[in-house]
PDB file of C-alpha atoms in Angstrom:
ATOM      1  CA  PRO A 101      -5.274 -20.897   5.104  1.00 78.00           C
ATOM      2  CA  VAL A 102      -4.944 -22.631   0.989  1.00 83.00           C
ATOM      3  CA  ARG A 103      -3.621 -26.193   1.516  1.00 90.00           C
ATOM      4  CA  THR A 104      -3.180 -28.869  -1.287  1.00 93.00           C
ATOM      5  CA  GLY A 105      -5.273 -30.121  -3.004  1.00 93.00           C
ATOM      6  CA  ASP A 106      -8.315 -26.663  -2.182  1.00 94.00           C
ATOM      7  CA  ALA A 107     -10.630 -25.893  -5.296  1.00 89.00           C
ATOM      8  CA  VAL A 108      -9.539 -22.246  -5.050  1.00 83.00           C
ATOM      9  CA  ALA A 109     -11.582 -21.212  -8.639  1.00 80.00           C
ATOM     10  CA  THR A 110     -14.288 -22.671 -11.129  1.00 78.00           C
ATOM     11  CA  VAL A 111     -13.931 -21.466 -14.718  1.00 76.00           C
ATOM     12  CA  GLY A 112     -17.720 -20.367 -16.885  1.00 72.00           C
ATOM     13  CA  ALA A 113     -17.912 -18.088 -19.142  1.00 70.00           C
ATOM     14  CA  SER A 114     -19.778 -15.540 -18.357  1.00 70.00           C
ATOM     15  CA  GLY A 115     -20.588 -11.905 -18.914  1.00 72.00           C
ATOM     16  CA  GLY A 116     -20.617 -12.197 -23.052  1.00 74.00           C
ATOM     17  CA  ASN A 117     -18.103 -14.505 -23.313  1.00 72.00           C
ATOM     18  CA  THR A 118     -17.745 -17.867 -25.878  1.00 76.00           C
ATOM     19  CA  GLU A 119     -14.919 -19.316 -24.009  1.00 77.00           C
ATOM     20  CA  SER A 120     -14.583 -20.379 -21.046  1.00 74.00           C
ATOM     21  CA  GLY A 121     -11.757 -18.600 -18.543  1.00 73.00           C
ATOM     22  CA  LEU A 122      -9.749 -17.915 -15.534  1.00 74.00           C
ATOM     23  CA  TYR A 123      -8.560 -14.498 -14.136  1.00 75.00           C
ATOM     24  CA  PHE A 124      -6.433 -15.151 -11.673  1.00 77.00           C
ATOM     25  CA  GLU A 125      -3.818 -12.844  -9.618  1.00 80.00           C
ATOM     26  CA  ILE A 126      -2.335 -12.302  -5.687  1.00 82.00           C
ATOM     27  CA  ARG A 127      -2.982  -9.041  -4.166  1.00 84.00           C
ATOM     28  CA  HIS A 128      -0.946  -7.967  -0.949  1.00 84.00           C
ATOM     29  CA  GLU A 129      -1.858  -5.141   1.047  1.00 90.00           C
ATOM     30  CA  GLY A 130      -3.108  -3.889  -2.458  1.00 89.00           C
ATOM     31  CA  LYS A 131      -1.580  -4.414  -5.007  1.00 92.00           C
ATOM     32  CA  ALA A 132      -0.844  -7.238  -7.452  1.00 89.00           C
ATOM     33  CA  PHE A 133       1.440  -9.774  -7.826  1.00 86.00           C
ATOM     34  CA  ASP A 134       2.307 -11.503 -10.840  1.00 84.00           C
ATOM     35  CA  PRO A 135       1.111 -15.236  -9.620  1.00 81.00           C
ATOM     36  CA  MET A 136       4.133 -17.086 -11.520  1.00 81.00           C
ATOM     37  CA  ARG A 137       5.999 -15.784  -8.855  1.00 79.00           C
ATOM     38  CA  TRP A 138       4.798 -18.086  -6.789  1.00 75.00           C
ATOM     39  CA  VAL A 139       2.546 -20.916  -8.061  1.00 76.00           C
ATOM     40  CA  SER A 140       4.304 -23.766 -10.186  1.00 73.00           C
ATOM     41  CA  LEU A 141       2.425 -25.707 -13.160  1.00 70.00           C
ATOM     42  CA  LYS A 142       2.245 -29.270 -13.012  1.00 66.00           C
TER      43      LYS A 142
END
């Protein structure tokens, strides 16, 4: 389980990108869901 304060990702430039970025999604049983339904931004 992921707990408060756990790192879940790192960001950086790769694959020829000129800017850092992060692609984030939640999957359940192989189906992608919009993470904004579960994540609050602070």
